[in-house]
Tab-separated table of C-alpha atoms and ligand atoms in Angstrom:
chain	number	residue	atom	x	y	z
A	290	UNK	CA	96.908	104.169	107.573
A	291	UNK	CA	100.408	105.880	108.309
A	292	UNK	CA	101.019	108.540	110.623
A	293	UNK	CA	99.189	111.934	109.529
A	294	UNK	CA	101.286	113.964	107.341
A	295	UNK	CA	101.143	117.764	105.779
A	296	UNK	CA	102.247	119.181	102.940
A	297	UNK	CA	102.828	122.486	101.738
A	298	UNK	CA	101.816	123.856	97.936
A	299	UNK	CA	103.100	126.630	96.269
A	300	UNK	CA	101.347	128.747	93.330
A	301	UNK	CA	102.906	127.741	89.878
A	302	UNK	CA	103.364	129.183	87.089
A	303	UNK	CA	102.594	126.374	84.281
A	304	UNK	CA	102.381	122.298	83.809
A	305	UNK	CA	104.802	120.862	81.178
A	306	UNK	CA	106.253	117.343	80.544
A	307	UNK	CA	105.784	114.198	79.954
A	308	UNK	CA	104.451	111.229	82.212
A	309	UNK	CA	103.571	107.458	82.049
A	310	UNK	CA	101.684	106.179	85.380
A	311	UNK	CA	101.476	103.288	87.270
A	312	UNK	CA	98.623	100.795	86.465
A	313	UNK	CA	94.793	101.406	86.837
A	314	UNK	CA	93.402	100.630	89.865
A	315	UNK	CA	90.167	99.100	89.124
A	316	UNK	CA	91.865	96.784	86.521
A	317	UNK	CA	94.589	95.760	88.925
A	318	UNK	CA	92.160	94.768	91.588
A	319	UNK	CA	90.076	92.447	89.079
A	320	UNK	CA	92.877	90.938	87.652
A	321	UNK	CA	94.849	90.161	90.470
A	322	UNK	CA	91.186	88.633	92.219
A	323	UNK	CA	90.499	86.262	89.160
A	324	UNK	CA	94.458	85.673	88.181
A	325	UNK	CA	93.805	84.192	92.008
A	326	UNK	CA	91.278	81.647	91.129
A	327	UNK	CA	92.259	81.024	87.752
A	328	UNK	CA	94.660	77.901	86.521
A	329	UNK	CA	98.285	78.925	85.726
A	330	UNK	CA	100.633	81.599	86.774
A	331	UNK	CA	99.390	84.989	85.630
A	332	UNK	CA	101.957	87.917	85.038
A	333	UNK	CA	100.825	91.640	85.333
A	334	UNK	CA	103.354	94.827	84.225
A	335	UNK	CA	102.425	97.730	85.419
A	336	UNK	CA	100.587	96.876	88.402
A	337	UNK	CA	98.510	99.674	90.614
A	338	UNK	CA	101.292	100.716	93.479
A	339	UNK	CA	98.493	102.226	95.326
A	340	UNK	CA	97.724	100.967	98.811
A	341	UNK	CA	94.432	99.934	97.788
A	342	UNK	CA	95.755	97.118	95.566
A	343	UNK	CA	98.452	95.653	97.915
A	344	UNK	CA	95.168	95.089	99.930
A	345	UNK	CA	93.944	93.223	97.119
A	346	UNK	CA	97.249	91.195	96.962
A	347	UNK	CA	97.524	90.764	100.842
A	348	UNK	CA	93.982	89.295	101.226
A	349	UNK	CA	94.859	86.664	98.314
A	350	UNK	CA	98.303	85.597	99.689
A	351	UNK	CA	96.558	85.142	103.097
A	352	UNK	CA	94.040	82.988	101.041
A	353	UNK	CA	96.918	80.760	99.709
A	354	UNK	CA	98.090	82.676	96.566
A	355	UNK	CA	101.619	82.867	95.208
A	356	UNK	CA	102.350	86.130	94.814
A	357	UNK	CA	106.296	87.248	93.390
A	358	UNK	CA	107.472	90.148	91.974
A	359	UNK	CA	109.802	88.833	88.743
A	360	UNK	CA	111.366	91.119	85.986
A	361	UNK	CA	109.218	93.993	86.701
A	362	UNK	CA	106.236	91.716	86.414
A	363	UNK	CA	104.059	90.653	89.597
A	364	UNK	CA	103.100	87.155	88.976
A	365	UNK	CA	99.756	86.011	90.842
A	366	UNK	CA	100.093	81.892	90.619
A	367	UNK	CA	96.042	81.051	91.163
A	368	UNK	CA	94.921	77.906	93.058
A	369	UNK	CA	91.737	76.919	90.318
A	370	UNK	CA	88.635	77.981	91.916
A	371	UNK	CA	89.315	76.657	95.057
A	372	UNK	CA	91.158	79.329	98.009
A	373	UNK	CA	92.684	78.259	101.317
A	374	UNK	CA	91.018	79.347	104.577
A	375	UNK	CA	92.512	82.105	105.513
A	376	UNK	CA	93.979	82.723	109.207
A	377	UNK	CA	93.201	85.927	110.096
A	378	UNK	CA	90.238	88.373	109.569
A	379	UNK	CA	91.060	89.571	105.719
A	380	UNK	CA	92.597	93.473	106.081
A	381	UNK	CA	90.850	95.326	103.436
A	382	UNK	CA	92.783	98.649	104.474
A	383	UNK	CA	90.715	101.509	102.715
A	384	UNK	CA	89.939	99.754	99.717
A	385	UNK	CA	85.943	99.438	98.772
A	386	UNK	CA	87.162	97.355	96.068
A	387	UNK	CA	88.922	95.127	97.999
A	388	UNK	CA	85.860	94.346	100.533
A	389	UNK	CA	83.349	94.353	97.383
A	390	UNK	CA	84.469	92.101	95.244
A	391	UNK	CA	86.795	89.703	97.041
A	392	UNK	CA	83.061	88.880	99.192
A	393	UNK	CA	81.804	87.975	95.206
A	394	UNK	CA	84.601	85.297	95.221
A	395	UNK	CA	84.081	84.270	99.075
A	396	UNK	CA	80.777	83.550	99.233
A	397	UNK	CA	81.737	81.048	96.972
A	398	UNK	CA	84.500	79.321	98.902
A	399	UNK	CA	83.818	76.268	101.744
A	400	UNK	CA	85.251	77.793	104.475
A	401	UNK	CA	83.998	80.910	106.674
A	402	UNK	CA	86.134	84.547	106.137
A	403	UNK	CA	85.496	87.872	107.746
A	404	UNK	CA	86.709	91.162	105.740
A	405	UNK	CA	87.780	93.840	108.021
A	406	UNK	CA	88.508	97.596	106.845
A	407	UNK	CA	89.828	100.931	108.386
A	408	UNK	CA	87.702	103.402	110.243
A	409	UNK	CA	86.729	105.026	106.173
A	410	UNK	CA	85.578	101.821	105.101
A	411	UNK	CA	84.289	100.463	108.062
A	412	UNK	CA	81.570	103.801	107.583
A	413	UNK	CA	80.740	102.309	104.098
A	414	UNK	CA	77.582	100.694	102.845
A	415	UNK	CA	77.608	96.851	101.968
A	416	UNK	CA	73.733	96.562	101.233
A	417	UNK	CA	74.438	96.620	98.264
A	418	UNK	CA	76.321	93.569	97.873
A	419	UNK	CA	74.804	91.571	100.477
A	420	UNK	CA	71.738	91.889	98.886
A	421	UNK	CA	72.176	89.582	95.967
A	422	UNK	CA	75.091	87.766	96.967
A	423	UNK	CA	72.511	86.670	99.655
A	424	UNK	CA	70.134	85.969	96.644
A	425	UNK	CA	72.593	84.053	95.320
A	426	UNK	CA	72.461	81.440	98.133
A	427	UNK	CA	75.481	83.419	100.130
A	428	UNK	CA	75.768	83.672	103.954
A	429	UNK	CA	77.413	87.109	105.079
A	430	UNK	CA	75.998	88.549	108.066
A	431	UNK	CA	77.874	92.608	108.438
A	432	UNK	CA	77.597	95.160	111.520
A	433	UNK	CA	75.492	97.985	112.662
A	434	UNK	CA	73.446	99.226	109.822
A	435	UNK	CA	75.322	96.748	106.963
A	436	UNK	CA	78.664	97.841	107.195
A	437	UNK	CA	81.628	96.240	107.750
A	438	UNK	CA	83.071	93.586	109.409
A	439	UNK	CA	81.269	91.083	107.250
A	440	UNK	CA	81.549	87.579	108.094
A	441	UNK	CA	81.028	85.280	105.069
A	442	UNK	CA	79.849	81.843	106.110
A	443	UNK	CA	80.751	78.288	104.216
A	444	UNK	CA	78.149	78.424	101.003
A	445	UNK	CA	80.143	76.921	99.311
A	446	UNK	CA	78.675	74.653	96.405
A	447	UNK	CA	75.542	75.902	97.114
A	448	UNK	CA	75.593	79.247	95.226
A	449	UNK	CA	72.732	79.555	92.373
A	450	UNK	CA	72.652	81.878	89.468
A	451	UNK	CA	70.368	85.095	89.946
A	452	UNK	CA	68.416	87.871	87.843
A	453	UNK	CA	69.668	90.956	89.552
A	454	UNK	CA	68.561	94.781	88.388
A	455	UNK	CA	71.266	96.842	90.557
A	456	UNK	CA	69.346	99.619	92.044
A	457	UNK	CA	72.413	102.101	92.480
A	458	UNK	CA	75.019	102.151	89.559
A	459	UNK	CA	78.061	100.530	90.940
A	460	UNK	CA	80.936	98.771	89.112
A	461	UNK	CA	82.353	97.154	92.283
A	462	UNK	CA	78.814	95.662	93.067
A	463	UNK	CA	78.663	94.200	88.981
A	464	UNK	CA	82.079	92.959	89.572
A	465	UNK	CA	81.130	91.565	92.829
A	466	UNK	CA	78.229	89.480	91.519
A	467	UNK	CA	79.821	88.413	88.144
A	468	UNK	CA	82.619	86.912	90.350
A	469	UNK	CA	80.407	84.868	92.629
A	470	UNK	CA	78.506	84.045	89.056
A	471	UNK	CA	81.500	82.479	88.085
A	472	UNK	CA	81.192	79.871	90.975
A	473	UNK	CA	77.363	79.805	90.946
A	474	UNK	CA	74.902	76.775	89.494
A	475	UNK	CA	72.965	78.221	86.522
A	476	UNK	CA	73.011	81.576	84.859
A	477	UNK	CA	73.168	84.636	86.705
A	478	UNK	CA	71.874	88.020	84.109
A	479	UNK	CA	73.284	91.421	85.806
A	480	UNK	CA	71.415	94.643	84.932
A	481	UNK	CA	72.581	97.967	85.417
A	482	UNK	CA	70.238	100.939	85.644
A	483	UNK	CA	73.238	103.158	83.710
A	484	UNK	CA	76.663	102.100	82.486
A	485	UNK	CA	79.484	101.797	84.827
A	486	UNK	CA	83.276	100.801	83.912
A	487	UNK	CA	83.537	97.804	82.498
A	488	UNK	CA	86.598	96.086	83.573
A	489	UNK	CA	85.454	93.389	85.501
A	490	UNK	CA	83.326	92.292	82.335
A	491	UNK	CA	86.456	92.662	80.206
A	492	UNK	CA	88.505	90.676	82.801
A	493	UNK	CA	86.231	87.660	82.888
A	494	UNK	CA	86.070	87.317	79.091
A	495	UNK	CA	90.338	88.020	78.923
A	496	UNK	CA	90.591	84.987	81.572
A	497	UNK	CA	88.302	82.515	79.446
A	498	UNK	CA	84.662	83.305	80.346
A	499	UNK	CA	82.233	82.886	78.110
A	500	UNK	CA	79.545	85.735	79.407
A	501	UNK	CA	76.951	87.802	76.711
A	502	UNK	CA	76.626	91.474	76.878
A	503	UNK	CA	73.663	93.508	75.523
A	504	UNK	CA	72.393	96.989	76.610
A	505	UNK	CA	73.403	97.208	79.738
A	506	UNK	CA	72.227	93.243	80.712
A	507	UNK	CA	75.392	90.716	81.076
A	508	UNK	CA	74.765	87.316	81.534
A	509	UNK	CA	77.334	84.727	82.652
A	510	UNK	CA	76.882	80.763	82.860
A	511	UNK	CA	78.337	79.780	86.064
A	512	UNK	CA	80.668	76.814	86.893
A	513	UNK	CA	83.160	77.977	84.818
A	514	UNK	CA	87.444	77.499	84.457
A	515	UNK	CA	89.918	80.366	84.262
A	516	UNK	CA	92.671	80.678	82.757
A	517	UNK	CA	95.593	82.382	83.723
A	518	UNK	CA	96.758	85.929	81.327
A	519	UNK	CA	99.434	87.809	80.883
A	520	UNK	CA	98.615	91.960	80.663
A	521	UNK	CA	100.369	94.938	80.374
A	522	UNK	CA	98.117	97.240	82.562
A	523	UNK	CA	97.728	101.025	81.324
A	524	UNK	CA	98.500	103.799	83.139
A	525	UNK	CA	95.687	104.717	85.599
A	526	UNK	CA	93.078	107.453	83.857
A	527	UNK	CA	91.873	108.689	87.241
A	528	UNK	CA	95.482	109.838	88.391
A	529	UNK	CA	96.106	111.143	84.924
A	530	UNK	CA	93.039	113.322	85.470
A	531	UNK	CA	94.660	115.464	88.505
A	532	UNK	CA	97.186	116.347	85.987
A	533	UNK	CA	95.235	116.736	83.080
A	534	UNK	CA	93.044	118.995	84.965
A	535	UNK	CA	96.424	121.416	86.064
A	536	UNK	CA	97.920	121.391	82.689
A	537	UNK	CA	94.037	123.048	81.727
A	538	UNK	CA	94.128	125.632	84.018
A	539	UNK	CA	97.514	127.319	83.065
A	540	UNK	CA	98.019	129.286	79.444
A	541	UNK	CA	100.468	127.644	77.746
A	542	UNK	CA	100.636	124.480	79.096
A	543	UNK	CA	101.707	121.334	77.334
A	544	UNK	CA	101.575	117.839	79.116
A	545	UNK	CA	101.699	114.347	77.539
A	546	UNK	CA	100.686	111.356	79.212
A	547	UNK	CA	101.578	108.046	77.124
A	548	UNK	CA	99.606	104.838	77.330
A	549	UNK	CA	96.818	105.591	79.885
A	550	UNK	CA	93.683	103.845	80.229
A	551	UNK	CA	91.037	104.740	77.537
A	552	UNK	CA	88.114	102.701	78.024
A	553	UNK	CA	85.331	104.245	76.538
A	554	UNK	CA	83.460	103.316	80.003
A	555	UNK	CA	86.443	105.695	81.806
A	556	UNK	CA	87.414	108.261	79.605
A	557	UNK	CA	84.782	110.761	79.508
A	558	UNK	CA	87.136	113.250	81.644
A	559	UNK	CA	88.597	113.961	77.864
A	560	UNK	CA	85.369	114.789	76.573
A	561	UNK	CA	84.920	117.229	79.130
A	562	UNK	CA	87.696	118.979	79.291
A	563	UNK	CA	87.609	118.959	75.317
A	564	UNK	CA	84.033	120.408	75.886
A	565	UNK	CA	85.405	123.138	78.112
A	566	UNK	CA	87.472	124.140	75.789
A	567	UNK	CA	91.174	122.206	76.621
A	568	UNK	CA	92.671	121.589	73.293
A	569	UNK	CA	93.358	117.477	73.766
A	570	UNK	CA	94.485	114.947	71.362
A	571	UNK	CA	94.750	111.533	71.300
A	572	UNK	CA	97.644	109.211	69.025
A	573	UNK	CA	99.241	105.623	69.699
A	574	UNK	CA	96.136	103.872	70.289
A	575	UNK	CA	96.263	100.224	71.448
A	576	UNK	CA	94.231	97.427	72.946
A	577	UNK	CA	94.730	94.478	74.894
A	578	UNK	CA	91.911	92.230	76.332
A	579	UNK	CA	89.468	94.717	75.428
A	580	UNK	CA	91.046	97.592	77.715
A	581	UNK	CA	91.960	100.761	75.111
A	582	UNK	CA	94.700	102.442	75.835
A	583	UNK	CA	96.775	105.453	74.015
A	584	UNK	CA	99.082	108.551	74.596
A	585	UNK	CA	97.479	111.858	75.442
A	586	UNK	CA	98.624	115.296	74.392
A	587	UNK	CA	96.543	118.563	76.466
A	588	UNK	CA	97.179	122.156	75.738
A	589	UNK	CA	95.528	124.996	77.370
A	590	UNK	CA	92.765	126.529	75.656
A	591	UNK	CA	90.434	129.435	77.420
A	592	UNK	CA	87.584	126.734	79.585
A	593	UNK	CA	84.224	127.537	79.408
A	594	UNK	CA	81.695	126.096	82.041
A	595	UNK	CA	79.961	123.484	81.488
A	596	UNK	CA	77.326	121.110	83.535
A	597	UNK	CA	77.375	117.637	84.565
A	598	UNK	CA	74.769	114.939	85.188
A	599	UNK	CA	72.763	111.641	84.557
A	600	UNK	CA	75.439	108.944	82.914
A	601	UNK	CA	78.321	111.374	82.761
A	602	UNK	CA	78.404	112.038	86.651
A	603	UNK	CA	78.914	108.184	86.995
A	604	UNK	CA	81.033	107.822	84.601
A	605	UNK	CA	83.183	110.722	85.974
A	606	UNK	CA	82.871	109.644	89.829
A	607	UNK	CA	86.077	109.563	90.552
A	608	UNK	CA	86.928	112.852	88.629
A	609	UNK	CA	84.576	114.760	89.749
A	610	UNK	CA	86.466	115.892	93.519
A	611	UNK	CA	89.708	117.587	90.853
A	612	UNK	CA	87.161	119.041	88.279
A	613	UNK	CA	85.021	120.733	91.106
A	614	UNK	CA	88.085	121.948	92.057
A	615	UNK	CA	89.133	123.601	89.073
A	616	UNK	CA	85.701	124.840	88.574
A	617	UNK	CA	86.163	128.346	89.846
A	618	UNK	CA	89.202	128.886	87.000
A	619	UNK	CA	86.184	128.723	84.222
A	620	UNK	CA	84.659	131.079	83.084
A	621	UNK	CA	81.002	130.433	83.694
A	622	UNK	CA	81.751	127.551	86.242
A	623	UNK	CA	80.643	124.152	86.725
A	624	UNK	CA	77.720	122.176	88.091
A	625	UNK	CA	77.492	118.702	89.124
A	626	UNK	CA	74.238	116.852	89.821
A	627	UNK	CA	72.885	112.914	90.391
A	628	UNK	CA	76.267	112.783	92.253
A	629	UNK	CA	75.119	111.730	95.141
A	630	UNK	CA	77.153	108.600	95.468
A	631	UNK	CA	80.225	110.832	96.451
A	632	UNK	CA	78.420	111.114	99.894
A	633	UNK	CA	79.549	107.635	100.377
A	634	UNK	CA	83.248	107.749	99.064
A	635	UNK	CA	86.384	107.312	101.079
A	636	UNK	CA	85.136	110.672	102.829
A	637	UNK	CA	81.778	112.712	102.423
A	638	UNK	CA	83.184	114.074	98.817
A	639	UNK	CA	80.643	116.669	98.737
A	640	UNK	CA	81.092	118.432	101.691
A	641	UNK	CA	84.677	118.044	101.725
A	642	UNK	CA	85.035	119.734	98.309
A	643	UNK	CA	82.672	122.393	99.559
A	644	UNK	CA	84.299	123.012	102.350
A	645	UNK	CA	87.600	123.283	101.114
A	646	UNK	CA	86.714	125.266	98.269
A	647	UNK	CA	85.017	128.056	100.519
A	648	UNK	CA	88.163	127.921	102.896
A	649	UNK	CA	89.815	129.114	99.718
A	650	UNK	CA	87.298	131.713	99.346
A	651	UNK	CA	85.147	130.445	96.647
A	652	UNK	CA	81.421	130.691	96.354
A	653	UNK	CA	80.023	127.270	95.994
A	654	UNK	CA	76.343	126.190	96.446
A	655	UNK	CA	76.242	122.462	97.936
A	656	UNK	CA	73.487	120.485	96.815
A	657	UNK	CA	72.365	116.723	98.160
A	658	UNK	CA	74.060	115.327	95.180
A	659	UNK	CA	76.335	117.696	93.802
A	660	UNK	CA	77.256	121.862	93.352
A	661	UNK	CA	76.963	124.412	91.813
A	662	UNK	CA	80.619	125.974	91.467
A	663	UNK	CA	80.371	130.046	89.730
A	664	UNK	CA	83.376	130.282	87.650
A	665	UNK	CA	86.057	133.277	87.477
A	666	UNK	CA	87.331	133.461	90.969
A	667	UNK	CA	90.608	133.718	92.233
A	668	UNK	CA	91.352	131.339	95.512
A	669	UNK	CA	93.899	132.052	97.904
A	670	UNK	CA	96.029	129.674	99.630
A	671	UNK	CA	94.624	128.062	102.806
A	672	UNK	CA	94.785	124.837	105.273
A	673	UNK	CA	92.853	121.537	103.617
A	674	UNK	CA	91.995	119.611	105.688
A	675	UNK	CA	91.481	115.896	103.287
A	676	UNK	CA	89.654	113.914	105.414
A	677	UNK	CA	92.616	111.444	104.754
A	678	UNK	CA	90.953	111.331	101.446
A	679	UNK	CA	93.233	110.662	98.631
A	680	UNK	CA	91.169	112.043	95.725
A	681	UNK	CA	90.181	115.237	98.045
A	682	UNK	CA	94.201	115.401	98.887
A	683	UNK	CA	94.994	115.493	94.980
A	684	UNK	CA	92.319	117.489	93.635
A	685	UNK	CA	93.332	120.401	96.504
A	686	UNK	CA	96.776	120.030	95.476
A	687	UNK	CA	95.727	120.949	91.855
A	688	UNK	CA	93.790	123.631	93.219
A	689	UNK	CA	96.345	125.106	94.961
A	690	UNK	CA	99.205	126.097	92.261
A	691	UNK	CA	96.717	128.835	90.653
A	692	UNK	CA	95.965	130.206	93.957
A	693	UNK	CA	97.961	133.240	95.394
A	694	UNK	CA	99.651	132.278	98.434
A	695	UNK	CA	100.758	128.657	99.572
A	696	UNK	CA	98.795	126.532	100.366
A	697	UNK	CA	99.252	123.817	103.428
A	698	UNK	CA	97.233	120.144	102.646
A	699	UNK	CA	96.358	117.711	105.892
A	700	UNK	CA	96.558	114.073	105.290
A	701	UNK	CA	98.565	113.648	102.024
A	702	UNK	CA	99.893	110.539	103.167
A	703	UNK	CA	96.730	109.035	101.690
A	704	UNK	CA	97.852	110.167	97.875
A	705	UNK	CA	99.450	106.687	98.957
A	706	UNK	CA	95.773	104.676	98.584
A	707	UNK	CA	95.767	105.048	95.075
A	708	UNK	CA	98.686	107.067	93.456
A	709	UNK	CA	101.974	107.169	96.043
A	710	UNK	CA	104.015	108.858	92.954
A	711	UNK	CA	101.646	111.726	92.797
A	712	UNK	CA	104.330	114.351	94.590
A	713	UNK	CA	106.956	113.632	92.671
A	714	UNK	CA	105.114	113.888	88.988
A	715	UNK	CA	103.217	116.962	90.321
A	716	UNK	CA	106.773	118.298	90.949
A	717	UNK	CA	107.991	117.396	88.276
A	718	UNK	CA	105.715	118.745	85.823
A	719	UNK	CA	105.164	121.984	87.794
A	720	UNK	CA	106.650	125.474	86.834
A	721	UNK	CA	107.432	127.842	89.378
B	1057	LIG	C1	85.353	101.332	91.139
B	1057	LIG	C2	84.072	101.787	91.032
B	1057	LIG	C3	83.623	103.050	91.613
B	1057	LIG	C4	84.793	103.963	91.920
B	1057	LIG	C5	85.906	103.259	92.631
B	1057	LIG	C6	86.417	102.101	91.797
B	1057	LIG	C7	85.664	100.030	90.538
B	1057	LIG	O1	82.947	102.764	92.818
B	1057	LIG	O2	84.370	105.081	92.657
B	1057	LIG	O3	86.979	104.151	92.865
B	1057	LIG	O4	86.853	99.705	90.364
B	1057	LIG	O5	84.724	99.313	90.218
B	1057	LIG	P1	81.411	102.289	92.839
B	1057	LIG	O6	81.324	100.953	92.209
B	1057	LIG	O7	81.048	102.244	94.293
B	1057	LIG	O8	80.674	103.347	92.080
């Protein structure tokens, strides 16, 4: 990651504007993976800029990938199912994603890849993918404790399908064993405990896989071709939330955001800010391969508190760092439980929001898998220190402009992982 950087916010007095961000980040990664081993020359507008996905696109041009930028399109030319060995160890940079679900598409390839990461990544758990890849007939052998380096041996033909319950909810581990299904002899039926997003599902069936969905069970015949798409990739939901969440916190706000991701499986941040008491509407709504998208209008109204669990926390993982943030600008505050997945984020999610919040002077009870945030208090401007967290970097940054005082963030150069524009839209959209 780039030298450490700090940045300084300032109170503000409002949020108004209008916005349209760069591409989602979970559906970039997906598409760009299977545009890889599909037939054809795919073409993606509105691609994620975000670090995490040029990880994505340098792993797949290191594994023999055409990748161009052409007319504001990137174009991913995929080899059929087949990669080339790759080189080098494959640089996953700080992108779960990247490590997760290119192994899914690996394990399925005859020739023998490691996966590297940064120090964040190289912390993270990959149980839970070597667990049924290795069901699956794969050969990945990880470090210390299953985390990363993994080292993914030739399996080659020799993947079979699986019936897999997934113990922790986890898109990227779905994704990551729907991939290798793909390859795989036989069926392979994915169950998930509760619903996670559901774009690597939607990707497989936009590229030409035939796969069955019912209550929360997928099933996917393997041995199947892809075919190459062309997509026009909406504007990333879990950015639009940092500034959904500052245009709720200031009277008389107005922001619009035009076509953003609204899959059902992703857009529950509306419903809660709706059931706090943000006055949000929704027009221009659109669809392509399955992924909804739309233009959407927030207006301050007074927030409420509200509390958060079960299906909602997962749905809302990646929100959940911005709304605890805004949480002491309620009125009766917010609690978060079954969140205990944050632990195991880029950063520790739950301590660093604690800890951040209280060096603002909040109150905030930490629990194992969540808090419990009072509302009505006033922060003050104080050092963050992000963790070289992006989301924790954000959500601080929203924070900050309704505290009194300025406020100085550590580590903003990883806003760059997943949303490098997010300085100059904040700025943009911010009254002082
Ligand atoms: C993602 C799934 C979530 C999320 C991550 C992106 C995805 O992770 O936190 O930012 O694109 O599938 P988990 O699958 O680990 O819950």
């Amino acid at each position: 990651m780039a030298e450490k950087q700090s940045r300084l916010v300032q109170s503000a007095r409002g949020i108004a504007g209008s916005l349209l961000l760069p591409g989602d980040k979970s559906i970039s990664h997906r598409y760009a993976m299977l545009a890889a081993i599909a037939n054809g020359r795919s073409e993606f507008q509105n691609f994620s800029t975000g670090a995490d996905c040029a990880s994505t696109l340098a792993c797949l041009l290191a594994l023999g990938c055409r990748i161009e930028h052409r007319d504001n399109k990137l174009c991913v030319t995929g080899s059929g199912p087949a990669l080339k060995a790759p080189k080098f160890p494959l640089d996953c940079g700080n992108s779960g994603s990247t490590m997760r679900m290119l192994a899914g598409i690996l394990c399925a390839q005859e020739f023998t890849s490691e996966l590297v990461g940064d120090e964040s990544l190289s912390r993270r758990p990959m149980a839970r993918i070597i667990e049924p890849l290795t069901k699956m007939g794969a050969a990945i052998c990880a470090a210390k404790d299953a985390r990363p380096p993994l080292k993914i041996s030739n399996a080659g033909a020799l993947l079979h399908g699986i019936d897999y319950k997934i113990p922790v909810p986890s898109a990227q581990v779905k994704s990551s064993i729907l991939f290798a299904a793909t390859f795989a002899k036989g069926e392979t039926s994915v169950e998930e405990p509760v619903r996670t997003r559901d774009h690597g599902e939607l990707a497989l069936g936009a590229f030409g896989a035939e796969l069955h969905r019912s209550r929360g069970r997928i099933t996917l015949t393997g041995r199947q071709q892809l075919t190459a798409i062309q997509a026009a990739i909406p504007g990333d939901i879990s950015s639009a939330a940092f500034f959904l969440c500052a245009a709720a916190i200031f009277p008389g706000s107005k922001l619009i955001i035009d076509h953003v991701l609204l899959n059902p499986t992703r857009a529950s941040l509306l419903d809660v800010l709706t059931g706090l008491g943000a006055r949000i509407q929704v027009i221009n709504l659109s669809e392509q391969h399955g992924e909804l998208a739309g233009t959407v209008k927030i207006e301050y109204g007074v927030l409420r508190g509200t509390k958060i669990s079960g299906p909602v926390s997962v749905a809302l993982i990646d929100e959940l760092p911005v709304l605890a943030a805004i949480a002491p600008f309620t009125s009766s505050g917010i609690e978060v439980c079954n969140a205990r997945e944050l632990r195991v984020k880029e950063s520790d999610r739950i301590a660093m929001v604690t800890r951040n919040l209280r060096a603002m002077g909040a109150t905030v009870e930490e629990h194992d898998d969540g808090w419990k945030i009072a509302g009505n208090q006033q922060l003050h401007g104080a050092e963050i220190d992000s963790g070289r967290d992006h989301r924790i970097a954000m959500a601080f940054s929203i924070a900050a402009l309704r505290a009194t005082g300025d406020t100085l963030i550590h580590g903003v150069e990883s806003v760059a992982i997943s949303f490098p524009e997010f300085f100059s839209m904040l700025d943009a959209i911010a009254q002082h």
